[in-house]
Coordinates of C-alpha atoms in Angstrom, one line a residue:
Chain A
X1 CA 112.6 190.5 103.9
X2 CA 111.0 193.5 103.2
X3 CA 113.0 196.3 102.4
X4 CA 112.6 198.9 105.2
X5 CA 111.9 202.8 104.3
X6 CA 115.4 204.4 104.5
X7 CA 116.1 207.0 107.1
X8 CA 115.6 210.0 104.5
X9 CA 111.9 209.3 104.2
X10 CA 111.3 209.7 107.7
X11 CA 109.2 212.4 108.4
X12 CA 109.5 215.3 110.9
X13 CA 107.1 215.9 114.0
X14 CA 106.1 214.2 116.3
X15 CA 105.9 210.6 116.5
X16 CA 102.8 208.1 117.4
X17 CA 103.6 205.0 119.1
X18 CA 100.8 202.3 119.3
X19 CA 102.1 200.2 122.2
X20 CA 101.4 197.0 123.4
X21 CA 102.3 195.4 126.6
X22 CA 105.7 195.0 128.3
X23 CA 108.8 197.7 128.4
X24 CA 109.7 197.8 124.8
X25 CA 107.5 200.9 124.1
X26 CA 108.8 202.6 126.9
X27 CA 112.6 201.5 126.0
X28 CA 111.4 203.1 122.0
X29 CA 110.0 206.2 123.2
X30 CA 112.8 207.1 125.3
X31 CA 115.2 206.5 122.6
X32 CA 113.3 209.2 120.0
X33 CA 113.0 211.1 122.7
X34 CA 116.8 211.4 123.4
X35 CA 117.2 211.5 119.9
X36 CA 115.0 214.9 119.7
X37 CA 112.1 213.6 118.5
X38 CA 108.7 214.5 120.9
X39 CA 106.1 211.3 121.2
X40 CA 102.6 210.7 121.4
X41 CA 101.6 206.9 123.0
X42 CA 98.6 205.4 121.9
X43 CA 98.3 202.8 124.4
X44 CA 96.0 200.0 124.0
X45 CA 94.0 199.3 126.2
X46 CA 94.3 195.8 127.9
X47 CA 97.8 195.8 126.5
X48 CA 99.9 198.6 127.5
X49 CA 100.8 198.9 130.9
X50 CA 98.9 201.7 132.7
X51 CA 101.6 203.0 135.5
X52 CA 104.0 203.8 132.6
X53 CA 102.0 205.2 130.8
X54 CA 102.0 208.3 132.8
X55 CA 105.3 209.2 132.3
X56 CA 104.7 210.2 129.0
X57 CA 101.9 212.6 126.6
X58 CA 99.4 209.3 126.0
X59 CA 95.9 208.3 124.6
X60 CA 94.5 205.4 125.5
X61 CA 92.8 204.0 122.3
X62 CA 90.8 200.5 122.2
X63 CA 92.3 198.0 119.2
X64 CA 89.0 198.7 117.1
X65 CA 89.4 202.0 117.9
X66 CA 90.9 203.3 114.0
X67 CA 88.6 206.3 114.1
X68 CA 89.8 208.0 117.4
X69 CA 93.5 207.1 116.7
X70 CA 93.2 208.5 113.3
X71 CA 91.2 211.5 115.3
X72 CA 93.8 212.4 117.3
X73 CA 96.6 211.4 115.6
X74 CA 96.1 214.2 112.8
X75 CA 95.2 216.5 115.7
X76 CA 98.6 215.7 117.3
X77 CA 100.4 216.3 113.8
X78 CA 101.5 212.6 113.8
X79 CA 102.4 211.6 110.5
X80 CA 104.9 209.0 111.5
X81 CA 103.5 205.3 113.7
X82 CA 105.3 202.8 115.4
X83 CA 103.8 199.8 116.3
X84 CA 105.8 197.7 119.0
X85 CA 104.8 195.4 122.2
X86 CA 103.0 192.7 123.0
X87 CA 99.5 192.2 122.5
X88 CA 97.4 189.1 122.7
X89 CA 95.4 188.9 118.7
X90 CA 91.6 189.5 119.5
X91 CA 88.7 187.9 117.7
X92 CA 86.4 190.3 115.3
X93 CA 84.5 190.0 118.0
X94 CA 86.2 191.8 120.4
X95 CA 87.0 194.2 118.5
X96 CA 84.1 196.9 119.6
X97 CA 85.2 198.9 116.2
X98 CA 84.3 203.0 116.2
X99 CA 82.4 204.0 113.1
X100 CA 86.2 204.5 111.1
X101 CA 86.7 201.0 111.9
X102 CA 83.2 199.7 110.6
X103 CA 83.7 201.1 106.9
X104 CA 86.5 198.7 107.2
X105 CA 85.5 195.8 109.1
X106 CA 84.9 193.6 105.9
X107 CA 88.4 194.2 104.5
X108 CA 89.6 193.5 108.8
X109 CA 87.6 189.9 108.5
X110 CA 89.3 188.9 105.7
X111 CA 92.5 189.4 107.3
X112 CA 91.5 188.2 110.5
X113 CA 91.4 184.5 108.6
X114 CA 94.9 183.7 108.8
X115 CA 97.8 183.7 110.0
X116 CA 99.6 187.1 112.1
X117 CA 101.5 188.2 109.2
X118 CA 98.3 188.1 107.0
X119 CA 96.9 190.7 109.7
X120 CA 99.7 192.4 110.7
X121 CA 100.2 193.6 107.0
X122 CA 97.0 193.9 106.1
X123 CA 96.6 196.3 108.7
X124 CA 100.0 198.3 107.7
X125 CA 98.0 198.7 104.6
X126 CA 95.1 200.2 106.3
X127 CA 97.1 202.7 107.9
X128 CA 99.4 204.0 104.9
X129 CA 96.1 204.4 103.0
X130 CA 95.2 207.0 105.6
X131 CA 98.3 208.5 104.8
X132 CA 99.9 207.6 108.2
X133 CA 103.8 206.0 107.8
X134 CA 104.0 203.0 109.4
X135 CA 108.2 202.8 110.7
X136 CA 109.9 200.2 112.5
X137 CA 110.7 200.5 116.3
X138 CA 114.4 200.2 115.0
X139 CA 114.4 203.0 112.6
X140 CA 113.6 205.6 115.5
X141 CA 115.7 203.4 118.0
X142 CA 118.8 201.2 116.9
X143 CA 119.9 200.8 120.3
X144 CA 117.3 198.2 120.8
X145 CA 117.9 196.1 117.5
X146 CA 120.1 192.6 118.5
X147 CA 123.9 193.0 117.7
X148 CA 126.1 190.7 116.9
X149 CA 128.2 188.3 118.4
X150 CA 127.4 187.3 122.4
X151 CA 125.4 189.6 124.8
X152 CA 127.3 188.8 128.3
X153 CA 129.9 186.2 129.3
X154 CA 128.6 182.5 128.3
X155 CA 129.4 181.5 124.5
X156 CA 127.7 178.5 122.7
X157 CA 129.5 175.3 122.6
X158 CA 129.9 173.0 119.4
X159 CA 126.7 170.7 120.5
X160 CA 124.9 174.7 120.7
X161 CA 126.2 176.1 117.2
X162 CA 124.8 172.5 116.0
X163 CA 121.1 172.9 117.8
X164 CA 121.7 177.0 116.3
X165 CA 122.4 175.6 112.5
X166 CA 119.6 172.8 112.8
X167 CA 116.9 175.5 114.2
X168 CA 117.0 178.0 111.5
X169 CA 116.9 175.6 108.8
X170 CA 113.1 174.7 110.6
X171 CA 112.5 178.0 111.0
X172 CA 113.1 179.1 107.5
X173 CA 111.1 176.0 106.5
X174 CA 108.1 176.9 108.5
X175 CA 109.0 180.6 107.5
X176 CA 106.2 180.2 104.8
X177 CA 103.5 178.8 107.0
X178 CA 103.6 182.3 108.7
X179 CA 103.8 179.9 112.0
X180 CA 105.9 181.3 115.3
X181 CA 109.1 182.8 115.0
X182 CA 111.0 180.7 117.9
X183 CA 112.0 176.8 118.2
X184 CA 113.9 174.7 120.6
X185 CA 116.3 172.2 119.9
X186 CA 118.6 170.4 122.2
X187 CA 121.2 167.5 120.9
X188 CA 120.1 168.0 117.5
X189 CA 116.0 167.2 118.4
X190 CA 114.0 169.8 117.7
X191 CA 112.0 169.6 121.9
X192 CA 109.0 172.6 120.9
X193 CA 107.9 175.0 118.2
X194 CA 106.3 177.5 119.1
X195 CA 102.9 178.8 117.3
X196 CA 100.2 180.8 119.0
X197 CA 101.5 180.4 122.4
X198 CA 104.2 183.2 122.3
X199 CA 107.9 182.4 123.4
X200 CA 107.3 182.7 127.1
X201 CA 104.9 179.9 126.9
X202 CA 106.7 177.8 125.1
X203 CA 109.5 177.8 127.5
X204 CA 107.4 177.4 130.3
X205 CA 106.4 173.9 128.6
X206 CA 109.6 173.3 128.3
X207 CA 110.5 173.7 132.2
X208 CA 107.6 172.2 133.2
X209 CA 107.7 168.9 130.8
X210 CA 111.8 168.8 131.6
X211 CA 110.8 169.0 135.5
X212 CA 107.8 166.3 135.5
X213 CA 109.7 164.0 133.5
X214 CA 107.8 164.0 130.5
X215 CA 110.7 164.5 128.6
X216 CA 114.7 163.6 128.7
X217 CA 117.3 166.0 128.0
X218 CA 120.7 165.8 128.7
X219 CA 121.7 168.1 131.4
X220 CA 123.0 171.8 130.0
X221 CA 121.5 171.1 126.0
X222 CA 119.4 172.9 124.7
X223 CA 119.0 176.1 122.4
X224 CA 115.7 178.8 121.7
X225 CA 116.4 180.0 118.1
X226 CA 114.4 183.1 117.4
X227 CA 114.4 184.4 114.1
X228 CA 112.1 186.6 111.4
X229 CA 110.5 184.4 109.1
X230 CA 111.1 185.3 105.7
X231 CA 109.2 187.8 104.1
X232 CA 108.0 189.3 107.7
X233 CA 107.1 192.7 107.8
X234 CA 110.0 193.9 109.8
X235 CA 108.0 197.5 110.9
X236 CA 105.7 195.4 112.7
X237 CA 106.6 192.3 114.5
X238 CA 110.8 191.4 114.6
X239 CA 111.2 188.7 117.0
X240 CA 111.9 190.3 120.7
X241 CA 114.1 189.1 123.9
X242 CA 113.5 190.5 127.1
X243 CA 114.9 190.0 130.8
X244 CA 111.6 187.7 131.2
X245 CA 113.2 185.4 127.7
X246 CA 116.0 184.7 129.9
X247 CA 114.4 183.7 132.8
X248 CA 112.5 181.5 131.1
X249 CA 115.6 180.2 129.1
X250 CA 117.1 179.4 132.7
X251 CA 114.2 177.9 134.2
X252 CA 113.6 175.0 131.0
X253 CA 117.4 174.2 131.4
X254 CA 118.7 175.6 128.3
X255 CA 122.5 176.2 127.5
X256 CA 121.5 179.7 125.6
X257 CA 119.6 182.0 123.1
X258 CA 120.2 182.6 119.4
X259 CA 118.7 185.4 117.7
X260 CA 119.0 187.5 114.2
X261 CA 121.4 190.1 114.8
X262 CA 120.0 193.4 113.5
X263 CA 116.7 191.5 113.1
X264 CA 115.5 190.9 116.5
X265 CA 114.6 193.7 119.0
X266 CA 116.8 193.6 122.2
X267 CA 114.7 195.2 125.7
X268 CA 117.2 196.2 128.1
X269 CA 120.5 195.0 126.8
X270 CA 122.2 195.4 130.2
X271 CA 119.9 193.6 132.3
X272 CA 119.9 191.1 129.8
X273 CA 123.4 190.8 130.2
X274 CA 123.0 190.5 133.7
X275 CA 120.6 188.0 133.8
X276 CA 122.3 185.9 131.3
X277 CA 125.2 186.1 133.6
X278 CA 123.3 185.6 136.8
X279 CA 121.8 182.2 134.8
X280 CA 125.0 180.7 133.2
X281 CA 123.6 181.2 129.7
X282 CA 124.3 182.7 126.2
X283 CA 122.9 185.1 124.1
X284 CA 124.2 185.5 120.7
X285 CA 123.3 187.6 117.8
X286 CA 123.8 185.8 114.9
X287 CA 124.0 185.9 110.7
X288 CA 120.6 185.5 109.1
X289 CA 122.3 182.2 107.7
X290 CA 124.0 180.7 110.8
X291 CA 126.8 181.6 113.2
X292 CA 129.3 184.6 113.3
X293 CA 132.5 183.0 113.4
Chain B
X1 CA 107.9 156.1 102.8
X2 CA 109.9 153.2 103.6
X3 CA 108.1 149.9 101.8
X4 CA 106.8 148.0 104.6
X5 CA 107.9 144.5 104.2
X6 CA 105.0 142.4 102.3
X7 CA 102.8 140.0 104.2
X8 CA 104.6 137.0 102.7
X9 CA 107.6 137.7 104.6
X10 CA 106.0 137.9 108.0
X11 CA 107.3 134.3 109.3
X12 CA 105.3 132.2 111.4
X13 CA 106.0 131.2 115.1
X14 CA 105.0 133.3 118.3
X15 CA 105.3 137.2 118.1
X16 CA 107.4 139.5 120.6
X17 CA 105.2 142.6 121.4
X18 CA 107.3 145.4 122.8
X19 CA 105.0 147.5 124.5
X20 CA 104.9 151.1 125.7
X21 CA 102.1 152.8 127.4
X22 CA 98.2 152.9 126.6
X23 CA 95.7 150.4 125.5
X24 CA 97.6 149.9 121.9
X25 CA 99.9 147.2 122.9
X26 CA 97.0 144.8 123.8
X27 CA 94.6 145.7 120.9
X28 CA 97.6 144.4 118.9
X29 CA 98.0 141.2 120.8
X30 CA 94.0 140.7 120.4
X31 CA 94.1 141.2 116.6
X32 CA 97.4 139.0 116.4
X33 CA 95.6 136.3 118.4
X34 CA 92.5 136.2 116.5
X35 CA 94.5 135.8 113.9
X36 CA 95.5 132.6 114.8
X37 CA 99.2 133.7 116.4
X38 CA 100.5 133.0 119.8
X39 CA 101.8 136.2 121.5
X40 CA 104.6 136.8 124.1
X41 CA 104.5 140.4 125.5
X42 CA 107.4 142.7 126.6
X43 CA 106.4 145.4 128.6
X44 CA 108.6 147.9 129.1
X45 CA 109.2 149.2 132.9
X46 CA 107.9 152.4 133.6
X47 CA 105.6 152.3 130.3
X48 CA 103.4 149.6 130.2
X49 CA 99.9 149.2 132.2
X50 CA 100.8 146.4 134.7
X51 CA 97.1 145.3 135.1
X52 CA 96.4 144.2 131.6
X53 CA 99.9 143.2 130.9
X54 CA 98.6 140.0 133.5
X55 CA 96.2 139.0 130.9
X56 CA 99.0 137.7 128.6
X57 CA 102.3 135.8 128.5
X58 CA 104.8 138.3 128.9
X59 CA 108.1 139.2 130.5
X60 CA 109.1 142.6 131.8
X61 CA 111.8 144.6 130.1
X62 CA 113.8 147.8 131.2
X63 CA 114.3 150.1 128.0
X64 CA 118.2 149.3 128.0
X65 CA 118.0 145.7 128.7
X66 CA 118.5 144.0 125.2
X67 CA 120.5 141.2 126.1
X68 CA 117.3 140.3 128.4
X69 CA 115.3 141.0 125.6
X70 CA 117.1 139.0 123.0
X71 CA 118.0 136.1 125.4
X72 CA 114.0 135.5 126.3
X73 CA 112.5 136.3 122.8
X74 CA 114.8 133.5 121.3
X75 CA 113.7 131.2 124.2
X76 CA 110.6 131.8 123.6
X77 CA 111.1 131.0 119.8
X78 CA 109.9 134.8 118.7
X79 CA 111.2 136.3 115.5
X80 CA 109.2 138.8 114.3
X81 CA 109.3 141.7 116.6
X82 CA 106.3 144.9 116.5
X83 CA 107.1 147.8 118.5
X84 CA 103.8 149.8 120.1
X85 CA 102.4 152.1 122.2
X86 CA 103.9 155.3 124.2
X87 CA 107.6 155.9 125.6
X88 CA 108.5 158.7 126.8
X89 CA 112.4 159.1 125.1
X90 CA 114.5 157.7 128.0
X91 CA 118.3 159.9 128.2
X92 CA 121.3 157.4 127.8
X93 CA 121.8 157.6 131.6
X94 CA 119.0 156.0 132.2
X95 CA 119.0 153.0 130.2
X96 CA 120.6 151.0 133.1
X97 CA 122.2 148.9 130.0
X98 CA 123.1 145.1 130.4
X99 CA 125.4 143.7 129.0
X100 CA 124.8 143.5 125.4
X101 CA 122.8 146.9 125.1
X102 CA 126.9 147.9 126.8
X103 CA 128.4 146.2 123.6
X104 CA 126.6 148.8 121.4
X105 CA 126.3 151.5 123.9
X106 CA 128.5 153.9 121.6
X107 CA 126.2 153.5 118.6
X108 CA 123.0 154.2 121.4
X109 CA 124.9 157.5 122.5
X110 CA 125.0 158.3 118.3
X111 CA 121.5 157.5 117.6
X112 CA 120.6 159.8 120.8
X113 CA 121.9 162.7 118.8
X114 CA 118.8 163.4 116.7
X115 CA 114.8 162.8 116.3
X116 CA 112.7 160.4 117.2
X117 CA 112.7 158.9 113.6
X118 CA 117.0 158.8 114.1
X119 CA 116.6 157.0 117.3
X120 CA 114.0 154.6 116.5
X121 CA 115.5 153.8 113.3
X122 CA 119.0 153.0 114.4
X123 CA 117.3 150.7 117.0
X124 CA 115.6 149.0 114.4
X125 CA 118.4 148.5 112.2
X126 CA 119.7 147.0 115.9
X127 CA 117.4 144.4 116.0
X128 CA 117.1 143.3 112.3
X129 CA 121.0 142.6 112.8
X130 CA 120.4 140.5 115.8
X131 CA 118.2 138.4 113.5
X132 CA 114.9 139.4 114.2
X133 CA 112.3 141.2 112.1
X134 CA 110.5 144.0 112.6
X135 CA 107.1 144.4 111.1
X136 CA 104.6 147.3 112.0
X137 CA 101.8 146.4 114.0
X138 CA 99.4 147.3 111.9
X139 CA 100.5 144.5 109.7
X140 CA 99.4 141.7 112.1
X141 CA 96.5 143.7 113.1
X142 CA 95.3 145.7 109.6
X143 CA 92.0 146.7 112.0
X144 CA 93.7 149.2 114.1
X145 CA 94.6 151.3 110.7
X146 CA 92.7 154.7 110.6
X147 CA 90.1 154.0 107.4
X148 CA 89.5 156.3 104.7
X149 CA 86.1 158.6 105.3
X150 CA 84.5 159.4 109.0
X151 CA 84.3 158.2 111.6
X152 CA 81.4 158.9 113.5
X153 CA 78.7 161.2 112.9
X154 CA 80.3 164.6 112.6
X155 CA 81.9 166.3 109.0
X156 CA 84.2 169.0 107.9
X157 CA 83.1 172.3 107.1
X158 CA 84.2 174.4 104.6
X159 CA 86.2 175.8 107.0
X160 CA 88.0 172.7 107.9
X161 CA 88.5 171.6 105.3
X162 CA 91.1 175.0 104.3
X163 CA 92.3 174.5 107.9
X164 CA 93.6 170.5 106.7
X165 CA 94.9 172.0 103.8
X166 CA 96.9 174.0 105.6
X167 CA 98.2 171.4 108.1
X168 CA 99.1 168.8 106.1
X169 CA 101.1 171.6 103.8
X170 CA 103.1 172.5 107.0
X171 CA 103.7 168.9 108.5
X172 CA 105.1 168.4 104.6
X173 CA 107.1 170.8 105.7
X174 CA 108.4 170.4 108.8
X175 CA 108.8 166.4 107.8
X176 CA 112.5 166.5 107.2
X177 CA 113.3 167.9 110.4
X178 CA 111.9 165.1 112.7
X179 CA 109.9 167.2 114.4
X180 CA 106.6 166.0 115.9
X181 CA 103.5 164.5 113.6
X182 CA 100.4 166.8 114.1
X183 CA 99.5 170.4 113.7
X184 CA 96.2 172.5 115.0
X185 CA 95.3 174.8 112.7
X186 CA 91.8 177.2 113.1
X187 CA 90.6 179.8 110.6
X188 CA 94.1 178.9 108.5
X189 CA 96.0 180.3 111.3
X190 CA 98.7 177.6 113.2
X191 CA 97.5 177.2 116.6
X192 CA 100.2 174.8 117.8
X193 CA 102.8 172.6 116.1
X194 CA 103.7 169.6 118.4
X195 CA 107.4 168.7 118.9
X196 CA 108.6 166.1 122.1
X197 CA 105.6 167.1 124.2
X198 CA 103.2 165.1 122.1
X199 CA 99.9 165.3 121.2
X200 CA 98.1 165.1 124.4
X201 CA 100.3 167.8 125.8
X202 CA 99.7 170.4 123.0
X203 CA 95.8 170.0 122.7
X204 CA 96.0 170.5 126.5
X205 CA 97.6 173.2 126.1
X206 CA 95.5 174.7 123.5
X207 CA 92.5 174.3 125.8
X208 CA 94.3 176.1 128.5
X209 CA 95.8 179.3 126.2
X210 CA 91.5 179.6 125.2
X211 CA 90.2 179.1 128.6
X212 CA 92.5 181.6 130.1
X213 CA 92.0 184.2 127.3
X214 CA 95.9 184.4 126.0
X215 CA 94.4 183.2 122.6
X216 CA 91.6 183.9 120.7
X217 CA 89.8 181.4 118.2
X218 CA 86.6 181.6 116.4
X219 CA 84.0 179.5 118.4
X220 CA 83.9 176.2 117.0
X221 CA 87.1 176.5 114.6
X222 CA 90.5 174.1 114.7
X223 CA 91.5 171.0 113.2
X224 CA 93.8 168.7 114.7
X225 CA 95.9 167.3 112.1
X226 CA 98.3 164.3 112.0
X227 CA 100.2 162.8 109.2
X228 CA 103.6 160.8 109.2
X229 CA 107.0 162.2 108.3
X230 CA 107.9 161.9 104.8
X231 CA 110.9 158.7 105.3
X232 CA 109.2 157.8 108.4
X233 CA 109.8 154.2 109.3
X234 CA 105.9 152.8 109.6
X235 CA 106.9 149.8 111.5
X236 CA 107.9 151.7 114.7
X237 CA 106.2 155.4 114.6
X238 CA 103.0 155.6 113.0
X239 CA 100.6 158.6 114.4
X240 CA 98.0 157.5 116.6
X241 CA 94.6 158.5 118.3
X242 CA 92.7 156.7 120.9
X243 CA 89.6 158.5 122.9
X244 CA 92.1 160.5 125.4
X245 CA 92.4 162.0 122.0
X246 CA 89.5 162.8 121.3
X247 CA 89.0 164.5 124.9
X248 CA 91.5 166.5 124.4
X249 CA 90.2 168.1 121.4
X250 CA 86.7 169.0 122.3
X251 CA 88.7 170.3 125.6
X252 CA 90.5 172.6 123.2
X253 CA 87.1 173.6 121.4
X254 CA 88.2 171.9 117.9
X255 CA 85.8 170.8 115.4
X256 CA 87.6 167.8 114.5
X257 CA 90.7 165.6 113.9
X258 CA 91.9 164.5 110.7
X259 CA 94.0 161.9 109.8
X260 CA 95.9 160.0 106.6
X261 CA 94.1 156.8 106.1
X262 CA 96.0 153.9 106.3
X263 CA 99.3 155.5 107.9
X264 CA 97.5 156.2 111.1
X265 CA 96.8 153.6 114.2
X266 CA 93.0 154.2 115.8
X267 CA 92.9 152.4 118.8
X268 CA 88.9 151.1 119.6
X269 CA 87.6 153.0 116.9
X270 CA 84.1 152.2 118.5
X271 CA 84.8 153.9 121.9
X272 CA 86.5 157.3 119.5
X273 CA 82.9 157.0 117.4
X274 CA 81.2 157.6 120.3
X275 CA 83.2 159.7 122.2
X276 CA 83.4 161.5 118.6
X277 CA 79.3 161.9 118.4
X278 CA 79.4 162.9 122.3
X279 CA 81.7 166.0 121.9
X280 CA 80.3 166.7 118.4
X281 CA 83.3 166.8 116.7
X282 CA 84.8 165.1 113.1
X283 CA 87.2 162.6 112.6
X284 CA 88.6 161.8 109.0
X285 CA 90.5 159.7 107.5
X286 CA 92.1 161.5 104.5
X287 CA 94.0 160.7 101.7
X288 CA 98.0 161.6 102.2
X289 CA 97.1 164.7 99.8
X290 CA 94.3 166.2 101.1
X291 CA 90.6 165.2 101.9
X292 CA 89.3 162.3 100.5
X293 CA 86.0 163.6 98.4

């Protein structure tokens, strides 16, 4: 994993977030705000969600759009980015780049063959180049990182910490492949891995193929293992639960969730815990190489 | 890879088929009867297609019905035993076991524990006690085994050919785990790695994350790729294709399939050439490192 810049070398001023979709941005601005730092939002566009947006100084900025985020950025006296939230990966295509982005569309093709590390990274380069220093979500906001040990009132059962063990052993194998970071396994058979679907759509499979009988589980089995895959840029995309993961967890029948502790971003830890509770399953922040006993 | 027995082991006398779903099981019992051999079928209930199962001397089976099994196969004089065609994994409680499948019900409940390859295995290791042999399809009908080169009219690209690379690197990797037997990758990026929703599920599912715009591929890029576990028991799990297959990945906008040659099953490789040449898309037979130049 890559080492991430230590608190010292975090700049002053205020800082740019680049959000995505979902409430994670929202639940990271907040945080440097209480925490005394002011925020700009870049929102993308087609990403972020517009009625939050509001709440907060913003400037909506296209994902080809380097030139006007570097614009105002500077104007803004951001020195210091975060990058968190969803965002579905466009084509070149789609990118409609501004004149900035143009000068660097070749070097954006290249990384645009491969997998989302490749481009995540690549693009972390672009940035610090321009002198802008890319942080993680969790260095301006803790709070949201996954702690350890069980989030609510379920706890994993031995058939669970089996699934758990058996899951990040696949998910350090496939680590390299710069595949998903997320797999189910129930009774010791890996059920779905997911790749470029994203973790809600995988557990929607799940429900669905459980509910038309396409496949057998026993009743209650059943684990989603989330972890970073080795090497991952950790400013840029930690694997991420929200209250919509546990829905999703409920609805394909699984017994509970396992994820990094202090290597997976947490949205809304309370309603998590609620919804965990509400559903009758676990979540549990785990060692990088197994279970916390 | 386990050594399939040799050809001069394969004993004489009528041959039990055990048959799952799709067209497989009966393009088997054409080859073995050209061949010269009598057949018996066993279709399994819920599985096999009842109207061409009429066509041939067979005896319906429920998947936890050994004793029936074993009790007509010897009856009928069969000893040598192939295993083909789809099942979807039954759970224990619905094996509706007789009375001799009862006898080794607490092994079955072991075997459940695990993969595909740990289930199927143990059930082999089952039969070859009870005195019959179990011999891969595709040695009493060589003519369903994917062959080396294309099929069809269409070739791999550059492109495709990196994106094969690629694949058959990860299913290396993901081998030991008993996960599923086939990758997509387009543009070197992992698209979908199947697990116990199998093959027609993922490229489905692939079609539907393009169509609805959640993911974003080149035009014209993706390669489905499909290569056995490493250890994999070749007499009761080899990867397969048939033209469903086919359909599903011009429906998910891939430029081809590719396949290791030899350690594949092609079912009416007439019907996949032209439904091959109708979608425009490859299929290859590679060798079990890489393209075949």
């Amino acid at each position: 994993m890559n080492a991430p810049p230590t608190a010292a070398v975090i700049g002053e001023g205020p800082l740019a977030i680049i959000c995505g979709g979902g409430s994670l941005p929202f639940a990271v601005a907040d945080a440097a705000m209480r925490s005394g730092r002011r925020v700009v939002l870049f929102p993308l566009r087609g990403a972020a969600e517009a009625q939050r947006v509001v709440d907060y100084p913003h400037h909506w900025v296209g994902v080809g759009q380097f030139g006007r985020f570097r614009r105002i950025a500077r104007a803004e006296g951001c020195r210091d980015v975060v990058f968190i939230g969803g965002l579905v990966r466009p084509t070149i295509s789609q990118l409609w780049p501004d004149f900035a982005t143009l000068r660097i569309l070749p070097r954006l093709i290249g990384l645009f063959r491969g997998g989302d590390d490749h481009l995540l990274s690549g693009i972390a380069g672009i940035f610090e180049e321009h002198e802008f220093h890319l942080i993680g979500a969790d260095q301006v906001a803790p709070e949201i990182l996954m702690p350890p040990g069980v989030v609510g009132r379920c706890v994993p059962g031995d058939r669970d910490r089996k699934d758990i063990a058996c899951g990040l052993a696949l998910l350090r194998a496939t680590g390299s492949f710069d595949v998903g970071q997320a797999v189910v396994v129930a009774d010791n058979r890996v059920l779905a891995v997911e790749a470029a679907e994203g973790t809600d759509e995988m557990l929607a499979r799940l429900a669905d193929l459980r509910r038309s009988g396409r496949i057998h589980v026993s009743a209650g089995a059943g684990v989603l293992i989330k972890a970073p895959k080795p090497g991952q840029d950790r400013r840029i995309d930690l694997p991420s639960i929200g209250p919509a993961t546990i829905e999703g967890a409920a609805r394909a029948g699984l017994a509970g969730i396992a994820l990094v502790a202090g290597s997976a971003i947490m949205a809304e830890p309370e309603r998590i815990a609620q919804a965990a509770d509400r559903a009758k399953i676990f979540v549990i922040g785990i060692g990088a190489d197994g279970l916390v006993e």
